[in-house]
PDB file of C-alpha atoms in Angstrom:
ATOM      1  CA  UNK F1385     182.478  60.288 127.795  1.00  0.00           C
ATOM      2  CA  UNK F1386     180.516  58.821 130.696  1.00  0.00           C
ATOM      3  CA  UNK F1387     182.349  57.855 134.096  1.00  0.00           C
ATOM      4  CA  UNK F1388     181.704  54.320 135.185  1.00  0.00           C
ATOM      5  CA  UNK F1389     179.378  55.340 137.567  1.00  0.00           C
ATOM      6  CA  UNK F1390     177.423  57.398 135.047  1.00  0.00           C
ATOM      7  CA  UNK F1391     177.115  54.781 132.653  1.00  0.00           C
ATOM      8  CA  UNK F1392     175.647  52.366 135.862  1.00  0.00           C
ATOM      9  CA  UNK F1393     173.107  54.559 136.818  1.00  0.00           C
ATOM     10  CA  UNK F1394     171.753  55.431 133.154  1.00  0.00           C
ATOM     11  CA  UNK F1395     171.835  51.615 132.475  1.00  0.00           C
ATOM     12  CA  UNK F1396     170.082  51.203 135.890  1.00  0.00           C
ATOM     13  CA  UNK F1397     167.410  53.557 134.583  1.00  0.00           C
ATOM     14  CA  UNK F1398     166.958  51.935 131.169  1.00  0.00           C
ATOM     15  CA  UNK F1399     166.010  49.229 132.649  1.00  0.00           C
ATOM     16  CA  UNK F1400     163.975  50.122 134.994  1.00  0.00           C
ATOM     17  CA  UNK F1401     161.903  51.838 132.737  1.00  0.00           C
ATOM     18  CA  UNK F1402     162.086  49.308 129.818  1.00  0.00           C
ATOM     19  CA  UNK F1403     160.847  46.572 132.753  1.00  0.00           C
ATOM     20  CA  UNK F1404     158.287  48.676 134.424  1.00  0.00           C
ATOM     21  CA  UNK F1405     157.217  51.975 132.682  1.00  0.00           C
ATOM     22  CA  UNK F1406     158.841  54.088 135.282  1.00  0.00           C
ATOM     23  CA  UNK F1407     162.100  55.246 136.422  1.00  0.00           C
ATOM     24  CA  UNK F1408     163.383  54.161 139.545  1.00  0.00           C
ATOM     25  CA  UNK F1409     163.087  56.296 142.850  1.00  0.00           C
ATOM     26  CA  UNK F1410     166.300  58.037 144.003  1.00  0.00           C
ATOM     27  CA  UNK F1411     166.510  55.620 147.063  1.00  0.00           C
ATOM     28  CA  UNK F1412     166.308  53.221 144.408  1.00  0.00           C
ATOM     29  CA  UNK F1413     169.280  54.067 142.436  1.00  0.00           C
ATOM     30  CA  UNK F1414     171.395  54.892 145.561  1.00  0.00           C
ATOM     31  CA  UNK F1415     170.881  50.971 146.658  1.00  0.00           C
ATOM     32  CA  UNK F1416     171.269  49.943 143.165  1.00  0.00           C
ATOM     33  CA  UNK F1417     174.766  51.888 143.050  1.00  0.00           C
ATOM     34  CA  UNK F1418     176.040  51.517 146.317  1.00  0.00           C
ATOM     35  CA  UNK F1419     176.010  54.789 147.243  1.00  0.00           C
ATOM     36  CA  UNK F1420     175.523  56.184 150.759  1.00  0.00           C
ATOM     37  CA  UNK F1421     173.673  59.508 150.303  1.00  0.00           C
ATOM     38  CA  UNK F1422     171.453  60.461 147.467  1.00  0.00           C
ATOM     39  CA  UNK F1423     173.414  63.775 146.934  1.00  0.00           C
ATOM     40  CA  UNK F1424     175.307  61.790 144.945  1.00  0.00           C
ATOM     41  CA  UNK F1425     172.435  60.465 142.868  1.00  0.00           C
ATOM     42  CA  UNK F1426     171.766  63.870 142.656  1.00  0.00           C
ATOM     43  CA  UNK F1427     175.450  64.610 141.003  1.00  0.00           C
ATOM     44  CA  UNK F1428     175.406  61.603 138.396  1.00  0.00           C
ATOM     45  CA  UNK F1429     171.687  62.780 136.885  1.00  0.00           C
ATOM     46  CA  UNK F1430     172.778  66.674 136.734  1.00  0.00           C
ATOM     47  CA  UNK F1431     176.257  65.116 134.990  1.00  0.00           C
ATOM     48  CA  UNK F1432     173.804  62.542 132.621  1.00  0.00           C
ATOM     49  CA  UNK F1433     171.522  65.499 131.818  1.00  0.00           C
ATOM     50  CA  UNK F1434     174.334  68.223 131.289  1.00  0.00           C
ATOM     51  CA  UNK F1435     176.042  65.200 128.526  1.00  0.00           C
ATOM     52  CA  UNK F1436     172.131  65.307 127.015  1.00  0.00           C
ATOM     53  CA  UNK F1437     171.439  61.737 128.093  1.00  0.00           C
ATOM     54  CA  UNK F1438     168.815  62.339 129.651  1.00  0.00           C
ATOM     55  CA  UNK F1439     166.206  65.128 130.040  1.00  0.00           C
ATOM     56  CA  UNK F1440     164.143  66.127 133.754  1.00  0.00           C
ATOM     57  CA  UNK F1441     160.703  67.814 133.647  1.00  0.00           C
ATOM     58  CA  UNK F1442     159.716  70.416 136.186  1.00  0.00           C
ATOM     59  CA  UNK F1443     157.087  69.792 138.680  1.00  0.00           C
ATOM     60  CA  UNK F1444     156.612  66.472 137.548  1.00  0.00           C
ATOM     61  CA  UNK F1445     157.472  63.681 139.733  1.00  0.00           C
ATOM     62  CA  UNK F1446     160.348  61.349 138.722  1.00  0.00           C
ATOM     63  CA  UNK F1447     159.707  62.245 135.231  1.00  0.00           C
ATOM     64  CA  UNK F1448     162.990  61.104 133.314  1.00  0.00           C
ATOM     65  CA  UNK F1449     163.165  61.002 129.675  1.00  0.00           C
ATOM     66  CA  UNK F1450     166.035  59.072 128.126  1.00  0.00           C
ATOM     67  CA  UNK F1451     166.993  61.193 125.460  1.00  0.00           C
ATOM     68  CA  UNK F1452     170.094  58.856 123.624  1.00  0.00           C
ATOM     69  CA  UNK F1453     172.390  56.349 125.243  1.00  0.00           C
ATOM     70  CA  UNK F1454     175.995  55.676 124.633  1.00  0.00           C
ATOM     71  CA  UNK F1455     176.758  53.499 121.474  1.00  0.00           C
ATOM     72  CA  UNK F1456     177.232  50.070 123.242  1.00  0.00           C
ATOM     73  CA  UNK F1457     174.198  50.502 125.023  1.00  0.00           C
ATOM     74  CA  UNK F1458     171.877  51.158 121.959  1.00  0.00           C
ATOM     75  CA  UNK F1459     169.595  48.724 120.974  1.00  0.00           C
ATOM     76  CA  UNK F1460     167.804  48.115 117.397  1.00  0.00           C
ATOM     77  CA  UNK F1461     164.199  49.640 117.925  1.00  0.00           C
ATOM     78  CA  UNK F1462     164.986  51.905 121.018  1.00  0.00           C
ATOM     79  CA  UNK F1463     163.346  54.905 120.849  1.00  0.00           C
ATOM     80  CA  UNK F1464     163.300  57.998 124.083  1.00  0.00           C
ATOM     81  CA  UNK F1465     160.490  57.374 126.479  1.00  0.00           C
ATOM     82  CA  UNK F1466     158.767  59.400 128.823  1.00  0.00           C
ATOM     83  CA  UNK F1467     157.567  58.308 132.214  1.00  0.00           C
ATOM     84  CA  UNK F1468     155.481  59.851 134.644  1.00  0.00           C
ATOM     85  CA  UNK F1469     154.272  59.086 138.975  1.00  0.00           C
ATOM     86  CA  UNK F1470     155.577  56.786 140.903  1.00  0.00           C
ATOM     87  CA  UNK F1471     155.303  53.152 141.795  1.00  0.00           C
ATOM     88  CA  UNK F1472     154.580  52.034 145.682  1.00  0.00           C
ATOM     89  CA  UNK F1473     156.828  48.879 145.711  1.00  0.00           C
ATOM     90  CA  UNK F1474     160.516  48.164 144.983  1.00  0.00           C
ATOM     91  CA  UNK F1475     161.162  46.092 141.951  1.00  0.00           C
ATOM     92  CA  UNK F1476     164.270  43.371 142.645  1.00  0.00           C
ATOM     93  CA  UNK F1477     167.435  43.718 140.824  1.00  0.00           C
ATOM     94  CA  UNK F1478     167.030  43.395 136.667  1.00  0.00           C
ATOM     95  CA  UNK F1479     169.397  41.473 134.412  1.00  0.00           C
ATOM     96  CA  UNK F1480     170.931  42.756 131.640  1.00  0.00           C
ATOM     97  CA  UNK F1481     168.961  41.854 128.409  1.00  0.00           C
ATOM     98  CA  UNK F1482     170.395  38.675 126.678  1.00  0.00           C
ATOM     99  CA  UNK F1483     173.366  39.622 124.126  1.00  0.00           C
ATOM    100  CA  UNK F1484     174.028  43.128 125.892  1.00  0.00           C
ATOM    101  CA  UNK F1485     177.535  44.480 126.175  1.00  0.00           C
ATOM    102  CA  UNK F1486     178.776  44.064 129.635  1.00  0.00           C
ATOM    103  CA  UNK F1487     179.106  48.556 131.206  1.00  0.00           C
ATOM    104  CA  UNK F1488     182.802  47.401 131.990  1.00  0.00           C
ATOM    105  CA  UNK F1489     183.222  47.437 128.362  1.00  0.00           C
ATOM    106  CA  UNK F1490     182.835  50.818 128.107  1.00  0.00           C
ATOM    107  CA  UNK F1491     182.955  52.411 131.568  1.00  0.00           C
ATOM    108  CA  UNK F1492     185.313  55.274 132.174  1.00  0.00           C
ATOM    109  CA  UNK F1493     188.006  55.837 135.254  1.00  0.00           C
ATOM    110  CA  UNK F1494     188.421  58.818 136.796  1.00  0.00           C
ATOM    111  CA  UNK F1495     191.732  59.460 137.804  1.00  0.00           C
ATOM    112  CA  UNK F1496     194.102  61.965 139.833  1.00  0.00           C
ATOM    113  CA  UNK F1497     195.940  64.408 137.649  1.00  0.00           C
ATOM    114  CA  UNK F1498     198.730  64.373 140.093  1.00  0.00           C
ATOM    115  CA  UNK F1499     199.522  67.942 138.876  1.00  0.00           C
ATOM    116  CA  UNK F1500     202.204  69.066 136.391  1.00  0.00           C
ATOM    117  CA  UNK F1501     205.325  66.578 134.582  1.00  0.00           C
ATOM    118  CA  UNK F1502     207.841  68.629 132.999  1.00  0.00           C
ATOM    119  CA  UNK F1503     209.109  66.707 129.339  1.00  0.00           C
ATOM    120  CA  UNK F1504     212.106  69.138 129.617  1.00  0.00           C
ATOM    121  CA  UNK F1505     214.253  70.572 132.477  1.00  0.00           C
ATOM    122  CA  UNK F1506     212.924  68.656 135.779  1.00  0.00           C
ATOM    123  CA  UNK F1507     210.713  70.502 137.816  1.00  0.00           C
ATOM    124  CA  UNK F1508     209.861  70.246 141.285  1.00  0.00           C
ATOM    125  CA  UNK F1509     208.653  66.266 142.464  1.00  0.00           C
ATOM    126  CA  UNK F1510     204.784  66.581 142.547  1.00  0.00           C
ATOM    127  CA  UNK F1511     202.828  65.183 145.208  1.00  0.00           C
ATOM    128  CA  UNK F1512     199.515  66.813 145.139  1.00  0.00           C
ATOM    129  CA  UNK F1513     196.224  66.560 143.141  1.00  0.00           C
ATOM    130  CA  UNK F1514     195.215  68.691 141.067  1.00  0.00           C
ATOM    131  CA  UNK F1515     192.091  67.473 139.957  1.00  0.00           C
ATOM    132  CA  UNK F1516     190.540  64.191 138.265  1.00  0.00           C
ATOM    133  CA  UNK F1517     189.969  63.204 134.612  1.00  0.00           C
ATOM    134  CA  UNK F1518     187.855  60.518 133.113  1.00  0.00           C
ATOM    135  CA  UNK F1519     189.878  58.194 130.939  1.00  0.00           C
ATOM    136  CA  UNK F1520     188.886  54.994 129.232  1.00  0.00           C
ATOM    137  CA  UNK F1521     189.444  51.541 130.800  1.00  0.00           C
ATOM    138  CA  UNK F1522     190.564  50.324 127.859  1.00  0.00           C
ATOM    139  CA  UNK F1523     193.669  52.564 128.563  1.00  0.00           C
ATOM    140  CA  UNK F1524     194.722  51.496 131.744  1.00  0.00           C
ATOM    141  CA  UNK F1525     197.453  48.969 131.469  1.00  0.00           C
ATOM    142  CA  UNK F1526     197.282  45.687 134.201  1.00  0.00           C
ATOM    143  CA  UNK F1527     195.712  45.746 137.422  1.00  0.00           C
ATOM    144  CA  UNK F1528     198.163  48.159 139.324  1.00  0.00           C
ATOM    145  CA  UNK F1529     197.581  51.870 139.930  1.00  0.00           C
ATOM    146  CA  UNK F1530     197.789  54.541 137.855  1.00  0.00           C
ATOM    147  CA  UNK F1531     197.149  58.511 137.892  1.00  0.00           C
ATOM    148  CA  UNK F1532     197.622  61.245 135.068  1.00  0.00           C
ATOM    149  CA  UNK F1533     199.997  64.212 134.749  1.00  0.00           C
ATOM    150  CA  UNK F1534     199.883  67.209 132.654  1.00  0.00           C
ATOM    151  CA  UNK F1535     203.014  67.539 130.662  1.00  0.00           C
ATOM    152  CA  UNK F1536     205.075  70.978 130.172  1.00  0.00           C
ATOM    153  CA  UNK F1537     207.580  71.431 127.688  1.00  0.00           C
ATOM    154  CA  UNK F1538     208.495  69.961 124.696  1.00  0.00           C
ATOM    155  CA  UNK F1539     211.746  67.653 124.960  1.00  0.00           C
ATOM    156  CA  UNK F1540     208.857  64.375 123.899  1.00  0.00           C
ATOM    157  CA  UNK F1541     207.836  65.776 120.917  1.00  0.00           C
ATOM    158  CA  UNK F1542     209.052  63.451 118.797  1.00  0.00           C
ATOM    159  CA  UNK F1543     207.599  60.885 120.979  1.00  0.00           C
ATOM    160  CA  UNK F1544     204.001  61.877 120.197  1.00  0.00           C
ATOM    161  CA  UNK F1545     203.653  63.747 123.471  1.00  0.00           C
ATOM    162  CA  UNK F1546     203.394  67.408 123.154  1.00  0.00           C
ATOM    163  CA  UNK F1547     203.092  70.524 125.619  1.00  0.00           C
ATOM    164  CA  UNK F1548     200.038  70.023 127.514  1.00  0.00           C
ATOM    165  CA  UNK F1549     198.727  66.385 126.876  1.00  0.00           C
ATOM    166  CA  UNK F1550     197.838  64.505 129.582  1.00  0.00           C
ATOM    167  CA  UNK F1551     199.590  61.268 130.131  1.00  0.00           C
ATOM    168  CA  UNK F1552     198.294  58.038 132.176  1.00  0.00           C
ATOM    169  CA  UNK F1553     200.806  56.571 134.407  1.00  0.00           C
ATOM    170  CA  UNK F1554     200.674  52.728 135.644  1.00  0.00           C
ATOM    171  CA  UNK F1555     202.364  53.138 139.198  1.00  0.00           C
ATOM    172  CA  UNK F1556     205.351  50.823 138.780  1.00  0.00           C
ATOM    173  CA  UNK F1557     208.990  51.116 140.067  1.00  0.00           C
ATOM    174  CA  UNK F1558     211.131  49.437 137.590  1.00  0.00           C
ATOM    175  CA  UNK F1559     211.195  49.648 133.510  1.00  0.00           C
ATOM    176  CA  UNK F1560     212.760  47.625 130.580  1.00  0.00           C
ATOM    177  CA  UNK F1561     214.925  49.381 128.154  1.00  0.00           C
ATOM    178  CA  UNK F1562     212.895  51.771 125.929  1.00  0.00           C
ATOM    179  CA  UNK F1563     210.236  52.988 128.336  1.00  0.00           C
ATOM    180  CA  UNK F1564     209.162  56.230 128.887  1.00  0.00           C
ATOM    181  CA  UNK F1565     208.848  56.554 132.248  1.00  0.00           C
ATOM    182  CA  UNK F1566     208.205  59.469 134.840  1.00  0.00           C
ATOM    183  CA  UNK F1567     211.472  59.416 136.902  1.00  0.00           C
ATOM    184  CA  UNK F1568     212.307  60.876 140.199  1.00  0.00           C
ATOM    185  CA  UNK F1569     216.272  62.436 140.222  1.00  0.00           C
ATOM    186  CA  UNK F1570     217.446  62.477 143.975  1.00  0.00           C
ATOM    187  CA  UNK F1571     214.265  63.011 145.547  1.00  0.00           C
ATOM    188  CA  UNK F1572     213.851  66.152 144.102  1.00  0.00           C
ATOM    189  CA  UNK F1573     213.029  66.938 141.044  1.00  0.00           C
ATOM    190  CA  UNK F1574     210.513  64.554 138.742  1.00  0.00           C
ATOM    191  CA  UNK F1575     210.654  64.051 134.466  1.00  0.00           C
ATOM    192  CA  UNK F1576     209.035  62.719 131.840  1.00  0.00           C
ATOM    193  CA  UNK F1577     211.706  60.646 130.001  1.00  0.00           C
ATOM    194  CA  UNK F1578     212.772  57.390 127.715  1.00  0.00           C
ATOM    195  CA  UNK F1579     214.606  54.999 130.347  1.00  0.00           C
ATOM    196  CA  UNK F1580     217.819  53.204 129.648  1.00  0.00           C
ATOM    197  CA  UNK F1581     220.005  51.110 132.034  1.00  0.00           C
ATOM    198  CA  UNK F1582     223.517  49.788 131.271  1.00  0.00           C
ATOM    199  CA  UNK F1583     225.428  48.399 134.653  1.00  0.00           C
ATOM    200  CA  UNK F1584     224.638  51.477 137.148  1.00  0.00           C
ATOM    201  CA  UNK F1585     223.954  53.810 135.278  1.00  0.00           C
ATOM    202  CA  UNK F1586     220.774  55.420 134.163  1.00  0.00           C
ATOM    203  CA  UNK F1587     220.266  57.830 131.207  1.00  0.00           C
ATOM    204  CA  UNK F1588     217.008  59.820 130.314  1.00  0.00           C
ATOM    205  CA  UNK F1589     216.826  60.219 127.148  1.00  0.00           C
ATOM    206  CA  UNK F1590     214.432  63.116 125.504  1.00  0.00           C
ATOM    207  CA  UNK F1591     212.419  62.784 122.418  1.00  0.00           C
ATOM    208  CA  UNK F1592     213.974  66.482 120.913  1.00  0.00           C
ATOM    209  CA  UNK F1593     217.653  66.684 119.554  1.00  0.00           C
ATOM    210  CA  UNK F1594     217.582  70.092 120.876  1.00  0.00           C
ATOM    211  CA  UNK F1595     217.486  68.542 124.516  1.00  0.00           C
ATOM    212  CA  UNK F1596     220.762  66.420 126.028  1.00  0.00           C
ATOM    213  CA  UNK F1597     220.240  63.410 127.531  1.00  0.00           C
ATOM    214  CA  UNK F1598     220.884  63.339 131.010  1.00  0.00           C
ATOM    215  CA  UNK F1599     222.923  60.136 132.789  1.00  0.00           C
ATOM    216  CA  UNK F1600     223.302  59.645 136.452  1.00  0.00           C
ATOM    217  CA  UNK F1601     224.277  56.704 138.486  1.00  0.00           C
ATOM    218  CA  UNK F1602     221.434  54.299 139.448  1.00  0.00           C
ATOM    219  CA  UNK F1603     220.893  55.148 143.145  1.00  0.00           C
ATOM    220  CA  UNK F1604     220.276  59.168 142.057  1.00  0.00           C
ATOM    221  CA  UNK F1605     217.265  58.149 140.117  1.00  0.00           C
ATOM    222  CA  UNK F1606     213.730  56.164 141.230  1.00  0.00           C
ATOM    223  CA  UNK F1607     211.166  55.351 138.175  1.00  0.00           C
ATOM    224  CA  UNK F1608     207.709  56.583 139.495  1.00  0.00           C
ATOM    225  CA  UNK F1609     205.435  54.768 136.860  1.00  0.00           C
ATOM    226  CA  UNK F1610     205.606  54.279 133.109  1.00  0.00           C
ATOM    227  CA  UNK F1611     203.731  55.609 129.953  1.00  0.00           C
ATOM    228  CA  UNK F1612     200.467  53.694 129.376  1.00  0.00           C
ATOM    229  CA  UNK F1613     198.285  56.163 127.445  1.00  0.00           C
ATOM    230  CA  UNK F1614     198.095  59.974 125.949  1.00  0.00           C
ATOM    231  CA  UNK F1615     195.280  62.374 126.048  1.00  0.00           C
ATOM    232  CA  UNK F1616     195.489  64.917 123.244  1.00  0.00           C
ATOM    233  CA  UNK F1617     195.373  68.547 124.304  1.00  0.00           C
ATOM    234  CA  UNK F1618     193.664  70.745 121.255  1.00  0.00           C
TER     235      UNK F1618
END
């Protein structure tokens, strides 16, 4: 899976060299992507050619071969191209070919994994990243924020969501009936549980008959962000 940016600067080059016969410069593609240094340029075409998108030759001047492109990018007839030199002059911004998918359509977030979620006994509140993770936008629920968390333990098993997933969190601080939700218990101590309300009081209910669920009056608890997608740990 590409990140968004990824999938920008491939379709950047694509069309580059379906317009002109050549790949665009590196200054090039940091204007085109809005980025401020080309050590990031840099980054995205080691991450494109490590995926086998694309393929650099040594000692050859911006020679980039396009070796296969993501599925909503693929056109009938497209076949890998090689291009050699270099071209004096700037081209001006192209247009996306008539009838192409939009990238947003299948760009991909990267997101904090805001460290470890216990579905089980609370642990401690986390507050740190860990590191980031690309998931889908077609996951991401709304317009708010949201961040991952690596679940340990088992009490949401029955809930789909098993020892080491990741989940995606939409940053929210209220819930309906039903939710699973990652809840902070007196400031302390945060879990991954099903929220229900009746009057003042909150229970957390677990996904695992083996695990009780846990009630507390509504002031002892604060809902961090609720359940808007699962990545699969094999």
């Amino acid at each position: 899976m590409l990140t968004r940016k990824q999938l920008e600067l491939l379709d950047f080059i694509r069309l580059r060299m379906d317009k002109d016969g050549v790949p665009p410069s590196f200054d090039e593609m940091k204007e085109a992507l809005d980025l401020r240094s080309k050590s990031g340029i840099h980054r995205l075409i080691t991450a494109l050619e490590e995926r086998g998108f694309i393929r650099r030759l040594a000692h050859r001047a911006r020679a980039i071969e396009i070796v296969k492109l993501p599925e909503a990018m693929e056109r009938p007839g497209f076949s890998p191209k090689l291009v050699e030199g270099g071209r004096p002059a700037a081209a001006p911004p192209i247009a996306p070919p008539p009838g192409a998918m939009p990238v947003a359509a299948v760009y991909a977030l990267e997101l904090p994994v805001m460290g470890r979620i216990a579905a089980g006994v609370p642990i401690e509140a986390i507050s740190e990243i860990s590191h980031h993770i690309a998931v889908p936008g077609s996951m991401l629920s709304g317009s708010g924020q949201h961040y991952a968390l690596e679940v340990r333990g088992d009490s949401m098993i029955e809930a789909g969501i098993n020892d080491g997933d990741i989940v995606v969190i939409r940053e929210q601080s209220t819930a309906e009936n039903g939710d699973i939700v990652v809840a902070l218990v007196e400031d302390a101590e945060a879990t991954l549980k099903r929220f229900r309300r009746k009057g003042n009081m909150i229970a957390l209910e677990a996904a695992n008959p083996a695990y009780e669920t846990r009630v507390f009056s509504d002031h002892m608890v604060k809902v961090q962000g609720r359940l808007v997608g699962l990545i699969r740990s094999y």
